[in-house]
XYZ file of C-alpha atoms in Angstrom:
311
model
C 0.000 0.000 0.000
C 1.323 3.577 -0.706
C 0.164 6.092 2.091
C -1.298 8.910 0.829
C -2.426 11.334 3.864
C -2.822 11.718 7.629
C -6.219 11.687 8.838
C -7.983 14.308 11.263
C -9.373 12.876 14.088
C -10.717 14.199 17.169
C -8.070 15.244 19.963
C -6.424 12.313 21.274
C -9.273 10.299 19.954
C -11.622 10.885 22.563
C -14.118 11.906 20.879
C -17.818 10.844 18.540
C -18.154 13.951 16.450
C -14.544 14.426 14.573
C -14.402 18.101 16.339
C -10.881 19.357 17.266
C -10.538 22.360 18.679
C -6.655 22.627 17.384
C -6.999 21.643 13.703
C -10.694 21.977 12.717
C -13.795 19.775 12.769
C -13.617 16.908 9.824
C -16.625 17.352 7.336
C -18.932 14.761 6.034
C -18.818 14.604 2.322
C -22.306 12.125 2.610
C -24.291 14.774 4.567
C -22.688 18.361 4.618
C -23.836 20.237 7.681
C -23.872 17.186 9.912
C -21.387 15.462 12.433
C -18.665 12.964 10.636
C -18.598 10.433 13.023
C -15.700 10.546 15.552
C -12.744 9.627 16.454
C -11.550 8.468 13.263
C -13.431 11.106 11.374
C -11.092 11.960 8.573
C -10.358 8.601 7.876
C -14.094 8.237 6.947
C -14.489 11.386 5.543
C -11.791 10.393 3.194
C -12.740 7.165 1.433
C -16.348 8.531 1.439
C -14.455 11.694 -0.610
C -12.681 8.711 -3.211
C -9.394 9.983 -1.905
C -8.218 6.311 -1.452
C -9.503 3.001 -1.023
C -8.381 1.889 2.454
C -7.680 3.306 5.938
C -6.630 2.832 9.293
C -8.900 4.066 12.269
C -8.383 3.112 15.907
C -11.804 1.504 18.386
C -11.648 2.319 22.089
C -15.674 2.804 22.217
C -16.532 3.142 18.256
C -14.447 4.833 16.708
C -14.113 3.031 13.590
C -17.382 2.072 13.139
C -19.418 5.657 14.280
C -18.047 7.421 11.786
C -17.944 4.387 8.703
C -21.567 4.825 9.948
C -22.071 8.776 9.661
C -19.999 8.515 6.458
C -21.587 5.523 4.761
C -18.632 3.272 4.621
C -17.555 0.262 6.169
C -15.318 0.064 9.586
C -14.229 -2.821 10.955
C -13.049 -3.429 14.727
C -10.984 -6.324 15.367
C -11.194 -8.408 18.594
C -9.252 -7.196 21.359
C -5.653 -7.900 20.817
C -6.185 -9.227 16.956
C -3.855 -6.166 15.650
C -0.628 -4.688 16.908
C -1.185 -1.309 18.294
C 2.300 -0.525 18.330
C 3.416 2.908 17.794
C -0.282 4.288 18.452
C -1.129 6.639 21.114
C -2.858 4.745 23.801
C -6.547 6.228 25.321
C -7.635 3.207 27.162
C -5.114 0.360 27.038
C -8.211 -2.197 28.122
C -10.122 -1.368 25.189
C -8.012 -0.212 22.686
C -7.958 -1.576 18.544
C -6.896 -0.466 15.486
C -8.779 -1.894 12.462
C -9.558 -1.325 8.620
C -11.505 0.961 7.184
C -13.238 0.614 3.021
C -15.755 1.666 0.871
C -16.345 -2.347 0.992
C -16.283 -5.167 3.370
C -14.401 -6.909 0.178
C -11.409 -4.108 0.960
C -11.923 -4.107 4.776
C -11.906 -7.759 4.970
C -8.434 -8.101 3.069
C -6.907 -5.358 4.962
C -7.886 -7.010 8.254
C -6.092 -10.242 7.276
C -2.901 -8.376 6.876
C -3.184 -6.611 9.957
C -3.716 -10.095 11.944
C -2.292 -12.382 9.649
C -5.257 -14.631 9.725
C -7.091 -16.078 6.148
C -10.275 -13.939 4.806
C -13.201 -16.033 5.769
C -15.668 -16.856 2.857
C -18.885 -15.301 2.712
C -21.540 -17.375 5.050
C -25.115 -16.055 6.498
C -26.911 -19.079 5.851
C -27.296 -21.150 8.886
C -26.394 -18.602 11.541
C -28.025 -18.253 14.748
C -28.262 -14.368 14.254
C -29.772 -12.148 17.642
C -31.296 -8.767 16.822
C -30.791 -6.184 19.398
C -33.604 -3.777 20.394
C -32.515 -2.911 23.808
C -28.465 -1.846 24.508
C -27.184 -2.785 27.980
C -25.005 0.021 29.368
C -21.339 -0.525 30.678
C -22.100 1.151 33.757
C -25.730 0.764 35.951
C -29.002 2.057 33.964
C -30.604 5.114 34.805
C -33.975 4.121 33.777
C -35.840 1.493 32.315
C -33.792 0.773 28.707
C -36.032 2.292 25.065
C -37.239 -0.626 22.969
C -35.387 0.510 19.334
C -36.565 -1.015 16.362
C -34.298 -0.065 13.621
C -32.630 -3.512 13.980
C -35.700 -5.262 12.631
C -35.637 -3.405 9.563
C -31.562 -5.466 8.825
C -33.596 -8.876 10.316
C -35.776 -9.458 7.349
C -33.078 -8.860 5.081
C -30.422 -11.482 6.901
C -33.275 -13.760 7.406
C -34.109 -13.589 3.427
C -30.245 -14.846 3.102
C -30.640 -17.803 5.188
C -29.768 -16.740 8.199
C -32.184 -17.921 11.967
C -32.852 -14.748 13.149
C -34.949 -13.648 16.529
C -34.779 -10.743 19.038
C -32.006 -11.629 21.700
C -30.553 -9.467 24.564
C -26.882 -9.245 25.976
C -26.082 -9.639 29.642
C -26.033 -6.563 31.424
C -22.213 -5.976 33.439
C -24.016 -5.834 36.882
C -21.912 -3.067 37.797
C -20.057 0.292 36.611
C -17.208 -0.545 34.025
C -16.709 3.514 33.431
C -13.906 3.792 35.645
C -11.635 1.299 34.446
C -11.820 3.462 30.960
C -11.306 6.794 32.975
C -8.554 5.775 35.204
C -6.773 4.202 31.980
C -7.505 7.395 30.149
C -6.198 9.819 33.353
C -2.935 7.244 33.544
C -1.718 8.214 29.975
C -2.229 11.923 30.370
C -0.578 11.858 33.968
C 2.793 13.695 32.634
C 0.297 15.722 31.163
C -2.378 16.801 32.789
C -3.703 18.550 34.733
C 0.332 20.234 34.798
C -0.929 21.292 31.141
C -4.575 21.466 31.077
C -4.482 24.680 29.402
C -2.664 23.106 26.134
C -6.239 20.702 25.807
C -8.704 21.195 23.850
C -12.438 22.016 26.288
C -13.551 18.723 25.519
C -10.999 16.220 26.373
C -10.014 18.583 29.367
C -13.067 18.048 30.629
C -13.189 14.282 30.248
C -10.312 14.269 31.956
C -10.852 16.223 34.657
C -13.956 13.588 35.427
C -10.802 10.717 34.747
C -8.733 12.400 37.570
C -11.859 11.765 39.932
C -11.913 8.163 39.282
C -10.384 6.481 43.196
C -8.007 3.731 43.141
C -10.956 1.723 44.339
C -13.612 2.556 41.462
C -11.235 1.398 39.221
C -10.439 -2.020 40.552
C -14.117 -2.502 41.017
C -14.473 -1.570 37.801
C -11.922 -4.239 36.361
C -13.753 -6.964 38.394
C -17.035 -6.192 37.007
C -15.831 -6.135 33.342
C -13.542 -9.234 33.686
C -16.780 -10.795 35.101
C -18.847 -9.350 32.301
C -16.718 -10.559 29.861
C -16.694 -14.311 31.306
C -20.328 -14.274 30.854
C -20.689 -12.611 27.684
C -18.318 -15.038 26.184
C -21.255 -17.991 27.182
C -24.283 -15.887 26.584
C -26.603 -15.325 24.284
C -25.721 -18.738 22.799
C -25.644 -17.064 19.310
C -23.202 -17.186 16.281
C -23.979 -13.243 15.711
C -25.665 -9.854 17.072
C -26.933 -7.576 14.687
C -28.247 -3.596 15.648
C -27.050 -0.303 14.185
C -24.336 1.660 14.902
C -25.235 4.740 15.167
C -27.511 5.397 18.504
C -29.314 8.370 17.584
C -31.480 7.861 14.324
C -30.228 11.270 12.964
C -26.546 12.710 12.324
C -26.227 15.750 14.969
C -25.581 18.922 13.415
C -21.654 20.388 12.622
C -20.803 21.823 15.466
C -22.947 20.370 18.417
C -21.456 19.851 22.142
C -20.085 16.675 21.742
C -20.579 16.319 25.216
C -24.646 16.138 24.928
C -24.533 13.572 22.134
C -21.337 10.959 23.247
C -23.287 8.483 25.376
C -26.379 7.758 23.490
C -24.308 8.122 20.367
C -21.940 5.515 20.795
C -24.131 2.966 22.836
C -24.672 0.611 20.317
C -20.620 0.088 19.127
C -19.253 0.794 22.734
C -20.328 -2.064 24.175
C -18.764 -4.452 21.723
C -15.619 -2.680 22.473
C -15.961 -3.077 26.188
C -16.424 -7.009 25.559
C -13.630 -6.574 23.607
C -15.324 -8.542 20.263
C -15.062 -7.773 16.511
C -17.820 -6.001 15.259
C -17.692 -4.263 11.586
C -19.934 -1.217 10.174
C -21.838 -1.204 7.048
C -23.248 2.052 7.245
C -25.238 1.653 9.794
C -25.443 -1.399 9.934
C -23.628 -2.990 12.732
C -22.360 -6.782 12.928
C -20.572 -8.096 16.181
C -19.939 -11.892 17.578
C -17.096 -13.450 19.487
C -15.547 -14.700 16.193
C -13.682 -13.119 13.494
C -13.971 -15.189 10.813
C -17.944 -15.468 11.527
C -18.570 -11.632 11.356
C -16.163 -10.948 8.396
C -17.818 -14.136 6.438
C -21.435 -12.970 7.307
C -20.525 -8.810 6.496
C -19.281 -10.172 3.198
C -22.156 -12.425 2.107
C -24.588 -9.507 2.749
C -22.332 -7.287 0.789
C -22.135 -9.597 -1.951
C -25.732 -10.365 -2.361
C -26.802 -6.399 -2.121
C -24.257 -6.531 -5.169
C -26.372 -9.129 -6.864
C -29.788 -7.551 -5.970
């Protein structure tokens, strides 16, 4: 591959919307006026622009896939641990990827085999055991009774039409609050940086991290218990070969320009817990794909890609 550019992102990549207050906010060739997608926002805004036909993104939460999603293109996240991260700026060690980004899954898929050095699966959908998600658990305890969402049942008829044994399914809820194992991660990285240069941040990563430098000692290794123990049982449960919902979690792109701090959470709820789990998951637009297997949601991304081509 020849590189051809650096990428905007947001700052640090903390960030859903692709605003940064140093270089400029990234712009969405698909819908001008509207949010790119964040934190790998110029990355997206790039193949969606026919400036190239691959790129790298990194996933901490979604950051690959939000703004594939906002963009129209395809992101893939690798399992956790699939892809070196060498040389890469840590956010959250614990949840940290980097992963492929295409105008197909066709490109995506090839570019994730040489990033993990494993085979490109072949296309499958028929046959698989496929959940559709309605309701998102949250990484950290609910505030309320979760919204039934039924955008998912819109990409159910169409997998089910390609073979595929498709119902409504739920994931297992952590039990607990995950969010400070990402915030003390986060505040550990910036430690020889902040708060000794808080004025050098942008205003929204300084105040993330002045929430991060909150975070106790004993939050955090709560925190890491409850996710190790979420994990454990997310790795049994939903007995299910795939999970299907969208990935964006607002049905419409916030404006250019909006307080990324209003939008973040219910933004990124459907691709941050996938990240959190720590399983592949890939973006097709909006359409989101996750499972504990590679090969399964690579194979299953490219079957539906290949019979849209058909259709």
């Amino acid at each position: 591959a020849i590189v051809v550019g650096k990428a905007a992102l947001d700052e640090y990549a903390w960030g859903v919307c692709g605003q940064n207050a140093h270089f400029g906010d990234t712009v969405n060739p698909r819908a001008p006026g509207r949010i790119a997608g964040g934190s790998s926002s110029g990355s997206a805004a790039a193949l969606a622009a026919g400036l190239g036909p691959l790129a790298l993104g990194t996933d901490t939460g979604g950051s690959i896939r939000l703004p594939a999603a906002a963009c129209g293109v395809v992101g893939l996240k690798p399992a956790l641990g699939a892809s070196s991260v060498e040389g890469i700026h840590p956010l959250a060690p614990s949840f940290d990827t980097v992963g492929p980004m295409a105008r197909t899954v066709a490109d995506c898929a090839l570019a994730h085999g040489v990033l993990t050095g494993q085979p490109v699966p072949a296309p499958r959908l028929a046959g698989l055991r496929i959940g559709v998600l309605t309701r998102m658990p949250d990484v950290a305890p609910p505030a309320g009774e979760a919204v039934r969402d039924e955008r998912a049942l819109a990409f159910a008829h169409e997998l089910r039409v390609l073979g595929a044994e498709v119902a409504e399914a739920e994931l297992p809820a952590p039990g607990g609050d995950t969010w400070p194992v990402f915030y003390a991660e986060a505040a550990a990285v910036h430690a020889d940086r902040f708060p000794a240069r808080a004025d050098e941040y942008g205003p929204l990563i300084r105040a993330k991290l002045d929430t991060a430098q909150a975070v106790t000692p004993a939050e955090a290794q709560e925190g890491l218990r409850v996710l190790r123990r979420w994990r454990a049982v997310a790795a049994r449960e939903p007995d299910l070969d795939l999970l299907v919902s969208p990935a964006l979690g607002l049905r419409e792109l916030p404006p250019a320009g909006v307080d990324e701090l209003t939008v973040r959470l219910p933004f990124s709820a459907y691709t941050r817990v996938f990240s959190y789990l720590g399983w592949p998951a890939i973006a097709v637009g909006d359409l989101q794909l996750a499972g504990r297997d590679p090969a399964t949601v690579i194979g299953a991304a490219l079957a539906l890609e290949r019979a849209r081509t058909v259709g």
